[in-house]
Amino acid sequence: MADTATRDATYDARWYLPKYDTVEEERLHRKHRLAAGFRIFGKFGFEEGVAGHITARDPERLDHFWVNPFGMAFSHIRVSDLLLVNSQGEVVEGEGSVNTAAFAIHSALHEARPDITAAAHSHSLYGKAWSTLGRLLDPLTQDACAFYGDHALFDDFTGVVLDQSEGKRIAVVLEDRKAAILRNHGLLTVGQSVEEAVWWYVTMERSCQAQLLAEAAGTPILIDDDVASLTRSQVGAHVAGFASFQPLYQKITREQPDLFE
Ligand SMILES: [Zn+2]
């Protein structure tokens, strides 16, 4: 596997991607990061009842994805708990059932975006509070610039997402961007890797919190367009998302090694 440290500021989009000798190795890498992603979500309190899901495309069966079993606490999920779901929503590996909303949203995204490996969605507090405003995030901080010109607003809440047509409409609005704010619902992020999708979610949730705090306290100063674009090319690059996940992964795997079971 490649060194995950940021080696230079050029952000070559390919150098960091791990190399695998077999598809089994690649699958295991994804499942480790996926299980760790759930533990990270659990630790940050991103859970709201049974809502929330992160998916990882299978490296071999490209129309299948790995997902959390319905009703299992994020902070309990182990690699062996992950379910493999096919394009019809049937569980083909693992024990348990898949959340209908998880399948409806994520299957459409994975189909519409062959460039993405993973997608994350949850009902975390600051993301859903921000989503009620029906606004995109502003470039208020260096971190928020990751989303500058690179996130969408899905401005159409119609209740719990239960069929694929709504997932398809979300995919249309998302286009080629890394994230969407689902109005009156929450946040959605995608990535070329599980690492990226999880990191974008974490930092987007915090960017929502930062903007809510800043606007409650006064009138925030926006970063200029050209500087925000430049900053997005730095902190918002695929490699930056991948690298930013690593400290979280190191911490959670040391604290909760049972996630590998
Ligand atoms: Zn939801």
PDB file of N, CA, C and O and ligand atoms in Angstrom, residues 51 53 105 121 123 185, ligand 1:
ATOM      1  N   ALA A  51     -31.436   5.771  11.068  1.00  0.00           N
ATOM      2  CA  ALA A  51     -31.069   6.509   9.853  1.00  0.00           C
ATOM      3  C   ALA A  51     -29.557   6.526   9.683  1.00  0.00           C
ATOM      4  O   ALA A  51     -28.814   6.487  10.658  1.00  0.00           O
ATOM      5  N   HIS A  53     -26.301   5.766   6.490  1.00  0.00           N
ATOM      6  CA  HIS A  53     -25.657   4.643   5.806  1.00  0.00           C
ATOM      7  C   HIS A  53     -24.435   5.127   5.053  1.00  0.00           C
ATOM      8  O   HIS A  53     -24.396   6.242   4.554  1.00  0.00           O
ATOM      9  N   ILE A 105     -31.342   5.463  -2.204  1.00  0.00           N
ATOM     10  CA  ILE A 105     -30.431   6.583  -2.490  1.00  0.00           C
ATOM     11  C   ILE A 105     -29.124   6.073  -3.093  1.00  0.00           C
ATOM     12  O   ILE A 105     -28.686   6.526  -4.146  1.00  0.00           O
ATOM     13  N   HIS A 121     -24.236   9.073   4.048  1.00  0.00           N
ATOM     14  CA  HIS A 121     -25.393   9.910   4.364  1.00  0.00           C
ATOM     15  C   HIS A 121     -25.814   9.623   5.793  1.00  0.00           C
ATOM     16  O   HIS A 121     -25.813   8.473   6.234  1.00  0.00           O
ATOM     17  N   HIS A 123     -28.036  11.654   9.472  1.00  0.00           N
ATOM     18  CA  HIS A 123     -28.887  12.748   9.951  1.00  0.00           C
ATOM     19  C   HIS A 123     -28.191  13.456  11.111  1.00  0.00           C
ATOM     20  O   HIS A 123     -28.806  13.710  12.141  1.00  0.00           O
ATOM     21  N   HIS A 185     -33.380  17.468   5.579  1.00  0.00           N
ATOM     22  CA  HIS A 185     -33.050  16.051   5.714  1.00  0.00           C
ATOM     23  C   HIS A 185     -31.634  15.865   6.270  1.00  0.00           C
ATOM     24  O   HIS A 185     -31.471  15.388   7.387  1.00  0.00           O
TER      25      HIS A 185
HETATM   26 ZN    ZN B   1     -31.781  10.116   5.411  1.00  0.00          ZN
END
